[in-house]
CSV table of C-alpha atoms in Angstrom, one decimal:
chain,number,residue,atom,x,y,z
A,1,UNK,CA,26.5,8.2,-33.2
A,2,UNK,CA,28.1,5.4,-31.4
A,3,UNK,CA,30.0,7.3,-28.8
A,4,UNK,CA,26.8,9.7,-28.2
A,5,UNK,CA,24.6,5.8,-27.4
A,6,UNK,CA,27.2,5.0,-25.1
A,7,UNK,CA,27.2,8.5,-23.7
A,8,UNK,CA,23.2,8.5,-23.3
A,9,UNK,CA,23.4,5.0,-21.5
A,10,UNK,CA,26.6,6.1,-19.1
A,11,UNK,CA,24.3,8.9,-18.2
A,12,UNK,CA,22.2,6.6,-16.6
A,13,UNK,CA,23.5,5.9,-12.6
A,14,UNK,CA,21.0,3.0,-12.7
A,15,UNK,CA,23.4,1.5,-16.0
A,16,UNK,CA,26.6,2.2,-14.1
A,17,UNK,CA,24.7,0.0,-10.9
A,18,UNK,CA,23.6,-2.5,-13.2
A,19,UNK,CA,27.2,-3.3,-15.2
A,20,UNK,CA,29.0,-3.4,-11.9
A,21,UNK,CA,26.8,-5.8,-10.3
A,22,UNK,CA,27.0,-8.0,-13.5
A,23,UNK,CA,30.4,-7.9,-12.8
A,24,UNK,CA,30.2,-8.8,-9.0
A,25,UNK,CA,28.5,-12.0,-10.2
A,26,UNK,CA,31.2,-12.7,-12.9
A,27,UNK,CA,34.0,-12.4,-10.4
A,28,UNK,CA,31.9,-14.5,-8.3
A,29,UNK,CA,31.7,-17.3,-11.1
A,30,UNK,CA,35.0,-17.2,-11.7
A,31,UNK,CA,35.6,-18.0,-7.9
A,32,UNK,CA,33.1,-20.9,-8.2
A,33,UNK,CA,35.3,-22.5,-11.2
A,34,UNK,CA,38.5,-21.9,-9.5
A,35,UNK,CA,37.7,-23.2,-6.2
A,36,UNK,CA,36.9,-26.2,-7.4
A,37,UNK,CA,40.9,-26.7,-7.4
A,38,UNK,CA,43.1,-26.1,-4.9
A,39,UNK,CA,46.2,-26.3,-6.7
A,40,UNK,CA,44.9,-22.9,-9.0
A,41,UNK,CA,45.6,-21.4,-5.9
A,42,UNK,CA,48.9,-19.9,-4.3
A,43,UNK,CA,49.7,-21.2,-0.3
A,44,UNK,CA,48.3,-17.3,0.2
A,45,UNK,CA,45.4,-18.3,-1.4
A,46,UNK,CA,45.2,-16.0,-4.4
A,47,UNK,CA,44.8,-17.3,-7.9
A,48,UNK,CA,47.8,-19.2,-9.8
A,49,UNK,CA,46.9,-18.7,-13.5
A,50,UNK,CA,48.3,-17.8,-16.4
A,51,UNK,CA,45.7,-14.8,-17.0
A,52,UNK,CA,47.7,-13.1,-14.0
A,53,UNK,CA,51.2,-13.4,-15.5
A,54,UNK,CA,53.0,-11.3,-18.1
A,55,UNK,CA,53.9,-14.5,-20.2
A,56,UNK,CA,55.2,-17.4,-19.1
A,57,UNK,CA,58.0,-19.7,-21.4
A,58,UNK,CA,57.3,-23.0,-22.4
A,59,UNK,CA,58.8,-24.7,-18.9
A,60,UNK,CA,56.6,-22.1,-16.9
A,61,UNK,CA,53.5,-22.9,-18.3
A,62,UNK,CA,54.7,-26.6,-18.4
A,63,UNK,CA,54.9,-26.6,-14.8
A,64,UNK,CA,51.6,-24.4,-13.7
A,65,UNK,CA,49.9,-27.0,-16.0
A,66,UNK,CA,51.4,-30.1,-14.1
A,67,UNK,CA,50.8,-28.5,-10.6
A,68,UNK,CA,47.3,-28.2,-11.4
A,69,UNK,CA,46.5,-32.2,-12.2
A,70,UNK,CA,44.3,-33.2,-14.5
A,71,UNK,CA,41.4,-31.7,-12.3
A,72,UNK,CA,42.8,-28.6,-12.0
A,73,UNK,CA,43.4,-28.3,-15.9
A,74,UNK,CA,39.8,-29.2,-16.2
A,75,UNK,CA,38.4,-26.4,-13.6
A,76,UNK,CA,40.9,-23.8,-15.3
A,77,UNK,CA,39.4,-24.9,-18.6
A,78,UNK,CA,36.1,-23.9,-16.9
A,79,UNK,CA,37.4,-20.6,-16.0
A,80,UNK,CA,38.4,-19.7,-19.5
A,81,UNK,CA,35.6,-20.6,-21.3
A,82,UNK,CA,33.7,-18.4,-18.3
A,83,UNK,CA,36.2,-15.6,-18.8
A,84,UNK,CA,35.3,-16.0,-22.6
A,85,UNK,CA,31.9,-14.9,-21.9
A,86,UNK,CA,30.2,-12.8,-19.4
A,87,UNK,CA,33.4,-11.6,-17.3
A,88,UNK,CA,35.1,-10.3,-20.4
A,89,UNK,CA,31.9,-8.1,-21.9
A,90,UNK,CA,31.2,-7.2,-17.9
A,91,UNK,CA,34.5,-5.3,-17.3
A,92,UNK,CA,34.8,-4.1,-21.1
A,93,UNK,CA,31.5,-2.4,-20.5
A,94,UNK,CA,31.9,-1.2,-17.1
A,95,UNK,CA,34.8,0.2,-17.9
A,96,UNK,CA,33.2,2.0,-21.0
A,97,UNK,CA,30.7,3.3,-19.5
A,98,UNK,CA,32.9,4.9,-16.8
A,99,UNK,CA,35.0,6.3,-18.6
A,100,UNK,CA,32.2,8.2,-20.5
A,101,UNK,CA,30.7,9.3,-17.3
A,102,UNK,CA,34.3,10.8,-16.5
A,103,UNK,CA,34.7,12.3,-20.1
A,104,UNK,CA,31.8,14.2,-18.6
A,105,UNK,CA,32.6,15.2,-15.7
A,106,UNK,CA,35.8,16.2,-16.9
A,107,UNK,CA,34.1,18.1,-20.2
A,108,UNK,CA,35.8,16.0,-22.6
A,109,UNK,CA,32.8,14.6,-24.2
A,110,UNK,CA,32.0,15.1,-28.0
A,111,UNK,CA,36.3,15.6,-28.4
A,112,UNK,CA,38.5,13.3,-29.7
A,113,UNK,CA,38.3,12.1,-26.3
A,114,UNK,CA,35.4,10.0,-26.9
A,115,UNK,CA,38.0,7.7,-28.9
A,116,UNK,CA,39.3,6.7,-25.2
A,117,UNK,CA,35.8,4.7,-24.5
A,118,UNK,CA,36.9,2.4,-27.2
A,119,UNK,CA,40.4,1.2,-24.6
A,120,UNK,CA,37.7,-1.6,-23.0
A,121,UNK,CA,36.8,-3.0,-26.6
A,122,UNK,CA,40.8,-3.5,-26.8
A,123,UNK,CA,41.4,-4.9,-23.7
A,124,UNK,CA,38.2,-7.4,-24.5
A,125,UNK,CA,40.1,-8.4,-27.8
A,126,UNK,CA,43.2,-8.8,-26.1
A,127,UNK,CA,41.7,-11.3,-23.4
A,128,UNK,CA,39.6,-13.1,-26.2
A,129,UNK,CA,43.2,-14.2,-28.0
A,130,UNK,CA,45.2,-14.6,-24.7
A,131,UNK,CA,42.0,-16.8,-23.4
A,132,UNK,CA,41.2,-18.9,-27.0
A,133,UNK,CA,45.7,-19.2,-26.6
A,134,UNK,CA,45.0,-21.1,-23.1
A,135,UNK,CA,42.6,-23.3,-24.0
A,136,UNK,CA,44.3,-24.2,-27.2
A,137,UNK,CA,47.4,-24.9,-24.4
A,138,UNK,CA,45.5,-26.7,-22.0
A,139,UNK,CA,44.1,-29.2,-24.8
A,140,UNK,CA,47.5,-29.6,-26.2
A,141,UNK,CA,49.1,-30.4,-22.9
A,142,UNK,CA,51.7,-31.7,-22.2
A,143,UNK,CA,53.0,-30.3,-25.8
A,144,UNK,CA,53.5,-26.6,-25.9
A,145,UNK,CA,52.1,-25.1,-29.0
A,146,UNK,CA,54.3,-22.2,-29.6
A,147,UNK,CA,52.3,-20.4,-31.7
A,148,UNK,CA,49.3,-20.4,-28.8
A,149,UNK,CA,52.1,-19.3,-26.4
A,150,UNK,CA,53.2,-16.8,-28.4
A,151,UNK,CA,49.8,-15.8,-29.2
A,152,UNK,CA,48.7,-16.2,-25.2
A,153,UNK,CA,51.9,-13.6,-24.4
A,154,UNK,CA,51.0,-11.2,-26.9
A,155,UNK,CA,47.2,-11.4,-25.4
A,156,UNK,CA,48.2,-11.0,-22.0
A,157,UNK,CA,50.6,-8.3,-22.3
A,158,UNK,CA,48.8,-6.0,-24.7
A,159,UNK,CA,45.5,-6.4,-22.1
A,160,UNK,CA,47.6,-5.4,-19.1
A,161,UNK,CA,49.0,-2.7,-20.6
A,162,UNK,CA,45.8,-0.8,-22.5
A,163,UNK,CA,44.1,-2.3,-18.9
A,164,UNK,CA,46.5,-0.1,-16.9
A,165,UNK,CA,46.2,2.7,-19.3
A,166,UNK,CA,42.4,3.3,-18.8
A,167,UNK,CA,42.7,3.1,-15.2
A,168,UNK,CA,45.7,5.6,-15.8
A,169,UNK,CA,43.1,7.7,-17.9
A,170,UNK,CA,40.1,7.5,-15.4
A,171,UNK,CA,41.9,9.0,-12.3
A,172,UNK,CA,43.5,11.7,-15.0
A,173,UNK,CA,40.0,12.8,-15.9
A,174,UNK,CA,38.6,12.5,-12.1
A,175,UNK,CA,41.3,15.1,-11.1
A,176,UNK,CA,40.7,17.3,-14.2
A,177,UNK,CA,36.7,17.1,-13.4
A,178,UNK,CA,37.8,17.8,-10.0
A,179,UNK,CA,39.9,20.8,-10.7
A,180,UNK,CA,37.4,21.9,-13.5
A,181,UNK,CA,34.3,22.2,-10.6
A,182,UNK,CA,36.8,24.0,-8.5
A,183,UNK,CA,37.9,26.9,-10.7
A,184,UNK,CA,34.6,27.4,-12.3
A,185,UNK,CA,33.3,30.6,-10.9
A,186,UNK,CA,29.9,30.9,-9.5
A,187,UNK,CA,27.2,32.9,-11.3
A,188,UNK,CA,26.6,36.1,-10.0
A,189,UNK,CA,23.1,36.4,-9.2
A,190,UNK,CA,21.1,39.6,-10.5
């Protein structure tokens, strides 16, 4: 019943429109919050933060924290409590709806391959404990918590990896929906 809602509303190009311009605006929030610090940002100008890392160890996250200033701790704090909300159900639902719309074209749907739409929900958990980990780090500053770092590492790794994963699974069903509509034969016509 579940997967067959999220089918009927993937169906929908205007839905598919609609979550990725929710998510344009997201990224764009998160760009507000971070630029109001410029030591979140690398000398190339890309984002410093933890969010981007694989873990970081005690000294690591020690140092990024320092860097920033009390100003930049404040606008990552920002960020995270941003990336709590809308960013993190934008990208869990664009995601889920794409990956039903490939399941489709790839004629996976109604298989055990509708479980796959559920890798966003994952990812979304994982960010919710690696993001609650950071803000418990940034209000215990300058004392590392361990058990928030810990908790932040477990969050950012298992996110990466089921993130990388459903990427990995989206371009798998694009080329099986692409090599599906090219060996289907044509109907001879009567």
């Amino acid at each position: 019943m579940a997967f067959a809602t999220i089918h009927r509303i993937a169906d929908k190009t205007l839905n598919i429109f609609f979550a990725i311009a929710f998510e344009v605006v997201t990224v764009m929030g998160i760009n507000y919050f971070a630029a109001k610090h410029p030591a979140m940002h690398t000398p190339a100008g890309s984002l410093y933060v933890p969010d981007f890392s694989l873990g970081l160890t005690a000294k690591e996250l020690h140092t990024m924290f320092e860097t920033y200033g009390e100003s930049g701790r404040s606008a990552y704090y920002d960020v995270a409590l941003f990336d709590l909300f809308p960013y993190m159900f934008g990208y869990s639902i664009l995601l889920t709806l794409l990956l039903s719309r490939a399941l489709r074209f790839a004629n996976l749907r109604n298989t055990l391959f509708d479980y796959v739409c559920l890798l966003p929900s994952i990812s979304h958990i994982s960010d919710i404990v690696e993001n609650v980990s950071v803000i418990s780090l940034l209000k215990s500053h300058p004392h590392v918590d361990p058990l928030s770092l810990a908790a932040f590492t477990a969050g950012v790794r298992t996110k990466w990896c089921v993130f990388a994963i459903t990427l990995v699974l989206l371009v798998c069903l694009f080329i099986r929906g692409l090599m599906r509509t090219a060996t289907v034969p044509e109907k001879k016509k009567k």
